[in-house]
mmCIF file of N, CA and C in Angstrom:
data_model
loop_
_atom_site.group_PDB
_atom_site.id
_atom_site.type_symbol
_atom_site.label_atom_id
_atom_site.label_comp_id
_atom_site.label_asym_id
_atom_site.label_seq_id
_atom_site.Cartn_x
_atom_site.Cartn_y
_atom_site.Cartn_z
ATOM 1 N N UNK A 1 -8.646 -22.019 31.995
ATOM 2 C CA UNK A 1 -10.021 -21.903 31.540
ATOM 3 C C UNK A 1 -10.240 -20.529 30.920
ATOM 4 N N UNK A 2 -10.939 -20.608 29.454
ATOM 5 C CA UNK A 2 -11.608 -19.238 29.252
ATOM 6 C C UNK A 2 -12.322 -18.721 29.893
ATOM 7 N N UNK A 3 -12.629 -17.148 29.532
ATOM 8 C CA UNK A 3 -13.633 -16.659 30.371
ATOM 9 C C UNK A 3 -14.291 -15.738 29.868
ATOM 10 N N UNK A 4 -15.511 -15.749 29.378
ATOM 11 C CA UNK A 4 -16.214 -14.398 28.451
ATOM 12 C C UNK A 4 -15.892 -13.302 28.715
ATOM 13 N N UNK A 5 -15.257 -12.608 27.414
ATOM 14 C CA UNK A 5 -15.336 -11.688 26.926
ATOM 15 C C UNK A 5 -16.507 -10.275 27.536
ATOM 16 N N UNK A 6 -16.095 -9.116 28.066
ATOM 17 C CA UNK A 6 -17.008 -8.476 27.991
ATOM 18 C C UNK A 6 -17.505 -7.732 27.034
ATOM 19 N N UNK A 7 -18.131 -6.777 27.130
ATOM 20 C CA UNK A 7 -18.785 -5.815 25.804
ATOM 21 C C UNK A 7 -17.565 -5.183 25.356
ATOM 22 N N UNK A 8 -16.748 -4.759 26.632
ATOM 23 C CA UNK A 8 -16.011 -3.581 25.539
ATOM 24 C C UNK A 8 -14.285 -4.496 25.583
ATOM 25 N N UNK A 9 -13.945 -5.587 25.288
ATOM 26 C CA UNK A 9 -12.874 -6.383 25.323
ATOM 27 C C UNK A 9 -13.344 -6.761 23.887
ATOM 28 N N UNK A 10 -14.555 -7.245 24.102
ATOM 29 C CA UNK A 10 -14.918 -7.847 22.523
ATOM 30 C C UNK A 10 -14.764 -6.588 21.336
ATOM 31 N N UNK A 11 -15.448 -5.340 21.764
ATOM 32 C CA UNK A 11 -15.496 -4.009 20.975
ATOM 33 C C UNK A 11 -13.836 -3.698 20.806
ATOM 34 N N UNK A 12 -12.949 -3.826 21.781
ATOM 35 C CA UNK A 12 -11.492 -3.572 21.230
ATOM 36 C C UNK A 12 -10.959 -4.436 20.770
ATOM 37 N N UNK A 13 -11.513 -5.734 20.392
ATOM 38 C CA UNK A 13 -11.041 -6.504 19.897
ATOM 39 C C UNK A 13 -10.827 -6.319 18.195
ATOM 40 N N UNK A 14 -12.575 -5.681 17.987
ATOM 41 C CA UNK A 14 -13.011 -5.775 16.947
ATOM 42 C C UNK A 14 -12.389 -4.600 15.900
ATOM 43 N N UNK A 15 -11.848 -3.335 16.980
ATOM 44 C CA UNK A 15 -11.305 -2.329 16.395
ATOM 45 C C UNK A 15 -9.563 -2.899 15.810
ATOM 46 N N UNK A 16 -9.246 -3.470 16.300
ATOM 47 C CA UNK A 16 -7.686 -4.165 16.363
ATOM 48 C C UNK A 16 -8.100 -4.389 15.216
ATOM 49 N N UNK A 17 -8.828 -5.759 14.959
ATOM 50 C CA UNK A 17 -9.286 -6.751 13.606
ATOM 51 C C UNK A 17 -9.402 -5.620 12.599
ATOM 52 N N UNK A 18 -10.498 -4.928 12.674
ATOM 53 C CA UNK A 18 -10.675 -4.055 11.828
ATOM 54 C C UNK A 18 -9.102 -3.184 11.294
ATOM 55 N N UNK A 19 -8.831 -2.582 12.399
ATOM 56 C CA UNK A 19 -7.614 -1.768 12.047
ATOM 57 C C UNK A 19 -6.587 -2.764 11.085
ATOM 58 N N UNK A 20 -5.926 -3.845 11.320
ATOM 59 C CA UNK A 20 -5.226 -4.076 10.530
ATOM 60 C C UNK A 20 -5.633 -4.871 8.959
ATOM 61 N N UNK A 21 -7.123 -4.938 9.267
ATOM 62 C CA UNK A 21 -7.439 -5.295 7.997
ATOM 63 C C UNK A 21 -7.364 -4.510 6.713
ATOM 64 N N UNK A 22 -7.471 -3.019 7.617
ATOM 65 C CA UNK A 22 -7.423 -1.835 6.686
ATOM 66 C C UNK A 22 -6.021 -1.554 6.234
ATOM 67 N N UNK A 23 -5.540 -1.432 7.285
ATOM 68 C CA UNK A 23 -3.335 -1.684 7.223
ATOM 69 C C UNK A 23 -3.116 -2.334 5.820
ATOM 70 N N UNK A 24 -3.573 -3.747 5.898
ATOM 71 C CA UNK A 24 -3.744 -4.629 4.913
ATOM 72 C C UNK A 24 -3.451 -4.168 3.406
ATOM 73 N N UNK A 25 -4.908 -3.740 3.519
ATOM 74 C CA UNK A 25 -5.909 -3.032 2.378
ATOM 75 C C UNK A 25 -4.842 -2.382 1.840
ATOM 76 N N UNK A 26 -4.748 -1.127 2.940
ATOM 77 C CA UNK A 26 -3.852 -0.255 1.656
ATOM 78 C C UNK A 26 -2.412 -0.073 1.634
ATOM 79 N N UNK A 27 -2.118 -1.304 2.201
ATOM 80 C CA UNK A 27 -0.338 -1.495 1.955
ATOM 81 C C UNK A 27 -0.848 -2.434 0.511
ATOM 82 N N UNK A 28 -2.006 -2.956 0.425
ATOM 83 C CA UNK A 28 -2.479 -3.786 -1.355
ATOM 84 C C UNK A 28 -2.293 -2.923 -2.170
ATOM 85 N N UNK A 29 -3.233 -1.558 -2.254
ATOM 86 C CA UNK A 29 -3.470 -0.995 -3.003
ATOM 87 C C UNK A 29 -2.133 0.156 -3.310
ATOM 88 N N UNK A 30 -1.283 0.771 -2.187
ATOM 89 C CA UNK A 30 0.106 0.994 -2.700
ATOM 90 C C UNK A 30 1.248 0.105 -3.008
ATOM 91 N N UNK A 31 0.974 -1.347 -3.108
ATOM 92 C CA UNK A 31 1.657 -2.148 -4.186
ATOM 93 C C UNK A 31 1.245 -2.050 -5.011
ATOM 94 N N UNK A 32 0.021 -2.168 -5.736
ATOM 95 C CA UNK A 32 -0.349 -2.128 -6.870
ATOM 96 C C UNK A 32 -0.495 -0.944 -7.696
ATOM 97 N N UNK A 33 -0.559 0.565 -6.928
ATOM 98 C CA UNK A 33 0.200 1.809 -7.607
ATOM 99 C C UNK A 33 1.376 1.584 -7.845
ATOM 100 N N UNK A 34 2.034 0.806 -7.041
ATOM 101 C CA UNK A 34 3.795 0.938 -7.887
ATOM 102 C C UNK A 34 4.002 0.375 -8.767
ATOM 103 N N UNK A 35 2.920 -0.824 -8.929
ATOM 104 C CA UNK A 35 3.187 -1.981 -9.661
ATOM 105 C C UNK A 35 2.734 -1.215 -11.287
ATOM 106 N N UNK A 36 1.769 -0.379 -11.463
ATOM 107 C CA UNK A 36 1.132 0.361 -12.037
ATOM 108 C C UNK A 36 1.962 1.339 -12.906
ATOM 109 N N UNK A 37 2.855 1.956 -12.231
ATOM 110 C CA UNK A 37 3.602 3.045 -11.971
ATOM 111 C C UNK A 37 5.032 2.331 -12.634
ATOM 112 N N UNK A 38 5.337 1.290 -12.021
ATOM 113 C CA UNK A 38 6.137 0.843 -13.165
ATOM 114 C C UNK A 38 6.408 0.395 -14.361
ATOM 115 N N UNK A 39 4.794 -0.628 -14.288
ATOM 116 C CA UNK A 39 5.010 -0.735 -15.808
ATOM 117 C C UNK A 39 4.642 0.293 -16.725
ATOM 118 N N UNK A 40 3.865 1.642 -16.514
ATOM 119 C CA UNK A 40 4.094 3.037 -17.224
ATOM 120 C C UNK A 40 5.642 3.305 -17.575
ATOM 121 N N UNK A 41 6.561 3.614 -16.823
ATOM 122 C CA UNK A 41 7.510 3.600 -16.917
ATOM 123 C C UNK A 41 8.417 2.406 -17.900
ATOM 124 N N UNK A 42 7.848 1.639 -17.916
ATOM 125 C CA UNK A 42 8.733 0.716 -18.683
ATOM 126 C C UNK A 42 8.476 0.324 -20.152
ATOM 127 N N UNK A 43 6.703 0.952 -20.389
ATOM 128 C CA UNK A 43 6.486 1.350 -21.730
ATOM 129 C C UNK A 43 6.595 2.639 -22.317
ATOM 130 N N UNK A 44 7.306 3.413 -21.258
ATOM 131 C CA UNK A 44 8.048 4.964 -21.969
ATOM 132 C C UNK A 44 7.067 6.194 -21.877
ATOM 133 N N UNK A 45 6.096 5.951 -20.345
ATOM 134 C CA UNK A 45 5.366 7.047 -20.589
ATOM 135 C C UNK A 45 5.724 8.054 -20.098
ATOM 136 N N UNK A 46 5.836 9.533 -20.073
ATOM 137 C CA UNK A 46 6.410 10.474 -19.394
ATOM 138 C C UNK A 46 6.040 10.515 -17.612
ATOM 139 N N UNK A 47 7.007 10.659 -17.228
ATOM 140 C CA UNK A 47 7.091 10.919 -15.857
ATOM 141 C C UNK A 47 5.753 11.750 -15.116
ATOM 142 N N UNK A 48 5.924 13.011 -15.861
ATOM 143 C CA UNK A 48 4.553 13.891 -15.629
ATOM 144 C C UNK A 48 2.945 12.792 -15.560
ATOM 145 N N UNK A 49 3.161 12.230 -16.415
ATOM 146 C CA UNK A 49 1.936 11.601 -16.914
ATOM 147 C C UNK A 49 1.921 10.445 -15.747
ATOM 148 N N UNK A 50 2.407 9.890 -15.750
ATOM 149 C CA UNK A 50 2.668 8.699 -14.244
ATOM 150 C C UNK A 50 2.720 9.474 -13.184
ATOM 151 N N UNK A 51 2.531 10.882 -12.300
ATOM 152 C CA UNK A 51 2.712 11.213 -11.665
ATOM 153 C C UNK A 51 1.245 11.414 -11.250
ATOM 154 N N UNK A 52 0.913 12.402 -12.289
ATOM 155 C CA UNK A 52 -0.752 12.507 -12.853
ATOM 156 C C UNK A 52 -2.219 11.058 -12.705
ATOM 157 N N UNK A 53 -1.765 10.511 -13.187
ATOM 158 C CA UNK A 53 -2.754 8.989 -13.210
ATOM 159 C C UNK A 53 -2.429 8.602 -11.637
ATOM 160 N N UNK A 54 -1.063 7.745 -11.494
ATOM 161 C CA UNK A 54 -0.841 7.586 -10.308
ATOM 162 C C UNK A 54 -0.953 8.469 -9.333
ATOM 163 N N UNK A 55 -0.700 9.865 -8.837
ATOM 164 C CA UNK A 55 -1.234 10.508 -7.879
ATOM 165 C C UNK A 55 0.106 10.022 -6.715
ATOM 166 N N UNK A 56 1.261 9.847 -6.989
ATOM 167 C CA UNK A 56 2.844 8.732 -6.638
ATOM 168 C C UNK A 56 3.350 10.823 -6.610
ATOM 169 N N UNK A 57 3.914 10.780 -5.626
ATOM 170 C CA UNK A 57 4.816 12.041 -5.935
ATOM 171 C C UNK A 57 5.875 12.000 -6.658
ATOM 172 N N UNK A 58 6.582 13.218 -7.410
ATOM 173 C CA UNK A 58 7.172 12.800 -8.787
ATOM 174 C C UNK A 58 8.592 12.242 -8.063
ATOM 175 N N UNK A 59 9.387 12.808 -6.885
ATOM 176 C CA UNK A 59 10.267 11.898 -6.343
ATOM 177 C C UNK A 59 10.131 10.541 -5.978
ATOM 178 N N UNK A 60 9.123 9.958 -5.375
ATOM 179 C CA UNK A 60 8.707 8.640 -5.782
ATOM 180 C C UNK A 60 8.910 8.196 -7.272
ATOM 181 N N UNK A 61 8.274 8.489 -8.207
ATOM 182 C CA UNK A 61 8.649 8.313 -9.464
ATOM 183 C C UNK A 61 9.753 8.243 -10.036
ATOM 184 N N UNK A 62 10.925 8.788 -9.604
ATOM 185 C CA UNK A 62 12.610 9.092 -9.882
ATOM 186 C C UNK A 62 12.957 8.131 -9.677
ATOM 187 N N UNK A 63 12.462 7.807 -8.170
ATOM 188 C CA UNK A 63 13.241 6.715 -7.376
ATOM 189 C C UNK A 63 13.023 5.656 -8.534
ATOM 190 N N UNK A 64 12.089 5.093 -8.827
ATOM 191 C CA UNK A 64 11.654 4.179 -9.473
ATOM 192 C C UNK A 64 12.295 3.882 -10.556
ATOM 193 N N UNK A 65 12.229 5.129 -11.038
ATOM 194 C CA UNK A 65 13.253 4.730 -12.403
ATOM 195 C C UNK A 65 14.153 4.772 -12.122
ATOM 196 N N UNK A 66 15.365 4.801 -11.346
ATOM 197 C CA UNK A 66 16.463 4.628 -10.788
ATOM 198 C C UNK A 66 16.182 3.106 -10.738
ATOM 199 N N UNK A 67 15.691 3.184 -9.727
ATOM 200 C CA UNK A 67 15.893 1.147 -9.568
ATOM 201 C C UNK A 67 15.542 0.136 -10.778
ATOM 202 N N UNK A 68 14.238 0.871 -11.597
ATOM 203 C CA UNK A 68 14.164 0.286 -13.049
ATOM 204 C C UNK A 68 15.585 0.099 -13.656
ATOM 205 N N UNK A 69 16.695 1.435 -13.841
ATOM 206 C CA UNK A 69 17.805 1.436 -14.523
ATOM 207 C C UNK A 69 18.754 0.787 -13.638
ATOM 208 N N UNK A 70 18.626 0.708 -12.619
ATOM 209 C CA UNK A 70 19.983 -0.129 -12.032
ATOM 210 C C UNK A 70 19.693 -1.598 -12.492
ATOM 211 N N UNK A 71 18.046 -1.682 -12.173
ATOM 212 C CA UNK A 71 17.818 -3.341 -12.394
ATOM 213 C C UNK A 71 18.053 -3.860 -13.809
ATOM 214 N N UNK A 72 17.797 -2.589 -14.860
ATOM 215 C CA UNK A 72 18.168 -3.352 -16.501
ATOM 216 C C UNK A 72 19.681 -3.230 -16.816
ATOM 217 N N UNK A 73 20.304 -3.043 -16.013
ATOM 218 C CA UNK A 73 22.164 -2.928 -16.247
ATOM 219 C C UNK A 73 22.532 -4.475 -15.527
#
C-alpha cells in the first residue's frame, strides 16, 4: 500500500525533478554549441572566431577539428 507523501519527501522530490531537468537542459544546449561550433568549422571560419561566438575553449575547438579531419579521411 501507498502512503502520503510528507511536506518535505514531496519538496525533495521536487528538487531531484527539478535538478535533472536542468542536467537535461544544458547537456541540450552544449550539444547544440558543438553542433554550432562545427558547422563554423566546416564552412572555414577561423578558429579565433568560433572560439569568440561560441564561448567553447580554443582546445575544445582543436579537438574538434581533429575529429572533423579524421572523420573527412
Amino acid at each position: 500500500e501507498l502512503r502520503k507523501l510528507n511536506a518535505e519527501e514531496v519538496q525533495k522530490m521536487m528538487e531531484i525533478t527539478t535538478s535533472w531537468h536542468e542536467k537535461g537542459r544544458a547537456e541540450g544546449r552544449a550539444e547544440g554549441i558543438m553542433e554550432i561550433a562545427r558547422k563554423m568549422l566546416l564552412e572555414g571560419l577561423a578558429t579565433s572566431l568560433v572560439v569568440k561566438i561560441t564561448g567553447l575553449p580554443e582546445a575544445e575547438i582543436a579537438k574538434l577539428q581533429q575529429e572533423l579531419k579524421a572523420s573527412s579521411h
